[in-house]
mmCIF file of C-alpha atoms in Angstrom:
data_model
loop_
_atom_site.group_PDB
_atom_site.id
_atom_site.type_symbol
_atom_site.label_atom_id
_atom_site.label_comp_id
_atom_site.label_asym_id
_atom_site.label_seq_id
_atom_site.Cartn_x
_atom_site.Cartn_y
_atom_site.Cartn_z
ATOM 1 C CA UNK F 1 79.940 108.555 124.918
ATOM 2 C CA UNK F 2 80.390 105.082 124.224
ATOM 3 C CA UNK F 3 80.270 104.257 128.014
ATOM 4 C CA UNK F 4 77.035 106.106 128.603
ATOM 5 C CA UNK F 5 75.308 104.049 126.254
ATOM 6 C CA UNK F 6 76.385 100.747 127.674
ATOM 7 C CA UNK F 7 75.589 102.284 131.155
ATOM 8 C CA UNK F 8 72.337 102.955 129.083
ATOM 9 C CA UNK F 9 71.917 99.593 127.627
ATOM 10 C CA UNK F 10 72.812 97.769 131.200
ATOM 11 C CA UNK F 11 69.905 99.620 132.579
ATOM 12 C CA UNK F 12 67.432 98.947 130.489
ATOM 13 C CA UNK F 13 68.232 95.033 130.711
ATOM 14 C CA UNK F 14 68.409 95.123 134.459
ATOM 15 C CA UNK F 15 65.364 96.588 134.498
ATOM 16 C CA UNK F 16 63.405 94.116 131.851
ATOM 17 C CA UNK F 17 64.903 91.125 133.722
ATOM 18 C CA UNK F 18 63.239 92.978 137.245
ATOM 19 C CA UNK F 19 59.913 93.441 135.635
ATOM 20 C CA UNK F 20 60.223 89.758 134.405
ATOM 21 C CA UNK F 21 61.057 88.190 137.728
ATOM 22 C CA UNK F 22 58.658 90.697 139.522
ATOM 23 C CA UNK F 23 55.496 89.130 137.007
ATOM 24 C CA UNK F 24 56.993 85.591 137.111
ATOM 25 C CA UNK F 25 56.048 85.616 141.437
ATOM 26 C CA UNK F 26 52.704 87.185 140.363
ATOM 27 C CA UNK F 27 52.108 84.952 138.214
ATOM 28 C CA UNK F 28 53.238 81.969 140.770
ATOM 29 C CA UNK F 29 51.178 83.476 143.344
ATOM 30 C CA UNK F 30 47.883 83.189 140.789
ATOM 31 C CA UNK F 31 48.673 79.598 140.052
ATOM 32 C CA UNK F 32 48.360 78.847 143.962
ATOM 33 C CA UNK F 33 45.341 81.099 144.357
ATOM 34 C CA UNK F 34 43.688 79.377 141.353
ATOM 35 C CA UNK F 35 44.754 76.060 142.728
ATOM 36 C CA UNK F 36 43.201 76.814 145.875
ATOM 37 C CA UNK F 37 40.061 78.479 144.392
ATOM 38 C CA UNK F 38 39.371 74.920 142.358
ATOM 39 C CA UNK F 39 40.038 72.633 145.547
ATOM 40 C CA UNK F 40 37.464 74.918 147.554
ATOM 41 C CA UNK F 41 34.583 74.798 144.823
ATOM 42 C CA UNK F 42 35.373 70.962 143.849
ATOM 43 C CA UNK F 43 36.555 71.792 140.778
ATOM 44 C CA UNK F 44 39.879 70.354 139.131
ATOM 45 C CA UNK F 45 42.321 72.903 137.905
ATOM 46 C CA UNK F 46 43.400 71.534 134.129
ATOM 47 C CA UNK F 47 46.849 71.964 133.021
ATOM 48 C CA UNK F 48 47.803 73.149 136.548
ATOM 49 C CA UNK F 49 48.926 76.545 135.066
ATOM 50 C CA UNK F 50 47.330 79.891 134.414
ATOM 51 C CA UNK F 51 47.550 82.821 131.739
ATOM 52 C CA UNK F 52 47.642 86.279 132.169
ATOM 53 C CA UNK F 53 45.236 87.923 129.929
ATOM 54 C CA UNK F 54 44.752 91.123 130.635
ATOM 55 C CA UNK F 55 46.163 94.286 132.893
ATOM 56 C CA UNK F 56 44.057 97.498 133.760
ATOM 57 C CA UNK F 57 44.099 100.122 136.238
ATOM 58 C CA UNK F 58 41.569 100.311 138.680
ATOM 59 C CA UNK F 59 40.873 103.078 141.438
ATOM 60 C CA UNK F 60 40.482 101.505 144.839
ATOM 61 C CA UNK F 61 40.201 104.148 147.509
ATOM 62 C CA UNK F 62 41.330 107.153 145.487
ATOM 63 C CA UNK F 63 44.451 105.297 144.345
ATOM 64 C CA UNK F 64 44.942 103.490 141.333
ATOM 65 C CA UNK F 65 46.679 100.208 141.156
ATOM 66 C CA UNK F 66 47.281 97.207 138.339
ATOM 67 C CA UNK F 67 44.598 94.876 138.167
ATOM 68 C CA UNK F 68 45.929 91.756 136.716
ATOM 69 C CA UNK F 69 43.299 88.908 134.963
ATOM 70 C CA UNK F 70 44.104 85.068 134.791
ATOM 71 C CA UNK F 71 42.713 82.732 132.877
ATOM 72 C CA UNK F 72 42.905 79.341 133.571
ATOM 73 C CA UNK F 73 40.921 75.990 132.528
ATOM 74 C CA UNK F 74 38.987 73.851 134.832
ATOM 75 C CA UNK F 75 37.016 70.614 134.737
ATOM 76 C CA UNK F 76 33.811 69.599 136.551
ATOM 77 C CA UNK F 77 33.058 66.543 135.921
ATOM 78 C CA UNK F 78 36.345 64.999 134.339
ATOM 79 C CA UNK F 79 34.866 65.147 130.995
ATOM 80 C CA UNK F 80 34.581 68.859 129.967
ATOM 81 C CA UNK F 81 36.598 72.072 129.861
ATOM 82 C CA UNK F 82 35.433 75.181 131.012
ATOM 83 C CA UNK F 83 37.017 78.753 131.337
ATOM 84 C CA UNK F 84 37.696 80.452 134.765
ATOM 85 C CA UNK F 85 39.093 83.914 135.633
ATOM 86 C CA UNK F 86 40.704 85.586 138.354
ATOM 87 C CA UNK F 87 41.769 89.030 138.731
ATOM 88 C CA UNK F 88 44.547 90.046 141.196
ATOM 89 C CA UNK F 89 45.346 93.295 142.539
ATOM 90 C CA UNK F 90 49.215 92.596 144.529
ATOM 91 C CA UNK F 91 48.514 89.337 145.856
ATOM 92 C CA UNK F 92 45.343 89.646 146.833
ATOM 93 C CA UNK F 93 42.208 88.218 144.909
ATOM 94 C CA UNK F 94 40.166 91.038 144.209
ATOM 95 C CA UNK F 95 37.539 89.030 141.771
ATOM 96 C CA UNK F 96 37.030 85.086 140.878
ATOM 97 C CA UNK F 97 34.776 84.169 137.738
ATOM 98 C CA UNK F 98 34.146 80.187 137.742
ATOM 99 C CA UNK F 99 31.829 78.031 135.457
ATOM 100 C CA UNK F 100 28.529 76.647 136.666
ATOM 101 C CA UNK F 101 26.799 73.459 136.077
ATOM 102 C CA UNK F 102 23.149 72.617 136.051
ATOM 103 C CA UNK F 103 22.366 69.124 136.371
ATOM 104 C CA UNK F 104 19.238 67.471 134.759
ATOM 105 C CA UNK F 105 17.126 65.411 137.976
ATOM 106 C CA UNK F 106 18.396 62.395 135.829
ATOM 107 C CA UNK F 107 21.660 63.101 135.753
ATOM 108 C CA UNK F 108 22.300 64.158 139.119
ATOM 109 C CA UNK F 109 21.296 60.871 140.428
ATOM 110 C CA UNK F 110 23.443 59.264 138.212
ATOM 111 C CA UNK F 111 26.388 61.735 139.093
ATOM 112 C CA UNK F 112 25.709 60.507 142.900
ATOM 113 C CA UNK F 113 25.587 57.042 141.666
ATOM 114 C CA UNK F 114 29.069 57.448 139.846
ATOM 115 C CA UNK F 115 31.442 55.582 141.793
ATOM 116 C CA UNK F 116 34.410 54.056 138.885
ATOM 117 C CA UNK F 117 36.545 56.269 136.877
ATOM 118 C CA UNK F 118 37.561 55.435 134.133
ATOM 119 C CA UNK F 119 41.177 56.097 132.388
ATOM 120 C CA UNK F 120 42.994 58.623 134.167
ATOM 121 C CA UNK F 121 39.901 60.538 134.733
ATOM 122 C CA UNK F 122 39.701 61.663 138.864
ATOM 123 C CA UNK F 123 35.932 61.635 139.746
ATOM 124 C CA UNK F 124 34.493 64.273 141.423
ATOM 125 C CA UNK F 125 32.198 64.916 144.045
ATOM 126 C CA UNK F 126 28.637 66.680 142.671
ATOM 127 C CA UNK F 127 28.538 70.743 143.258
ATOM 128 C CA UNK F 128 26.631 71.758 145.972
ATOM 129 C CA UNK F 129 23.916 74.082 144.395
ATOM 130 C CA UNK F 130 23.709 76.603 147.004
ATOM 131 C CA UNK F 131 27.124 78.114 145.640
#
């Protein structure tokens, strides 16, 4: 009996350390997707890591598959830090949630205007509105 419940106990381990490789690549694949998602709306990715937050089951077609959430921390203009989320399904993006900014008239011609940084702070370019 004693060998059954190693056998038992191997199992079980092999199949933690499976689920834990199988989340660290999904995980991997929502840092790059995030990564890319910030470059693409001129936003910089903080931390350059994400978090999962949250798992659900969602019915796509009649079939129901894990829906996996993100959340990760961005920056706009170098001085602030605002929330994003991304939801996965596999390694496809099935939903993106990113912050907005609305600029005073002042401001945005002073964020055009903007051309030293200061510190280790990476300007960016202003956000195009139409977004």
């Amino acid at each position: 009996m004693s060998d059954l419940s190693n056998l038992l106990l191997l199992l079980a381990l092999a199949a933690v350390v499976g689920l834990w490789l199988k989340l660290s690549a999904a995980r991997e694949r929502a840092v790059r997707e995030a990564r890319q998602q910030c470059q693409q709306h001129g936003l910089q990715l903080l931390d350059e890591t994400v978090g999962l937050r949250a798992v659900r089951l969602r019915r796509i077609n009649g079939l129901r598959m894990l829906e996996r959430c993100y959340g990760f921390e961005v920056s706009i203009d170098g001085h602030d830090r605002e929330s994003g989320r991304l939801w996965m399904i596999g390694d496809a993006l099935s939903s993106l949630s990113l912050p907005t900014i609305e600029l005073l008239p002042h401001e945005e011609a002073a964020a055009r205007n903007t051309t030293v940084a200061s510190g280790n702070v990476v300007p960016l370019r202003p956000r195009n509105r139409s977004n």
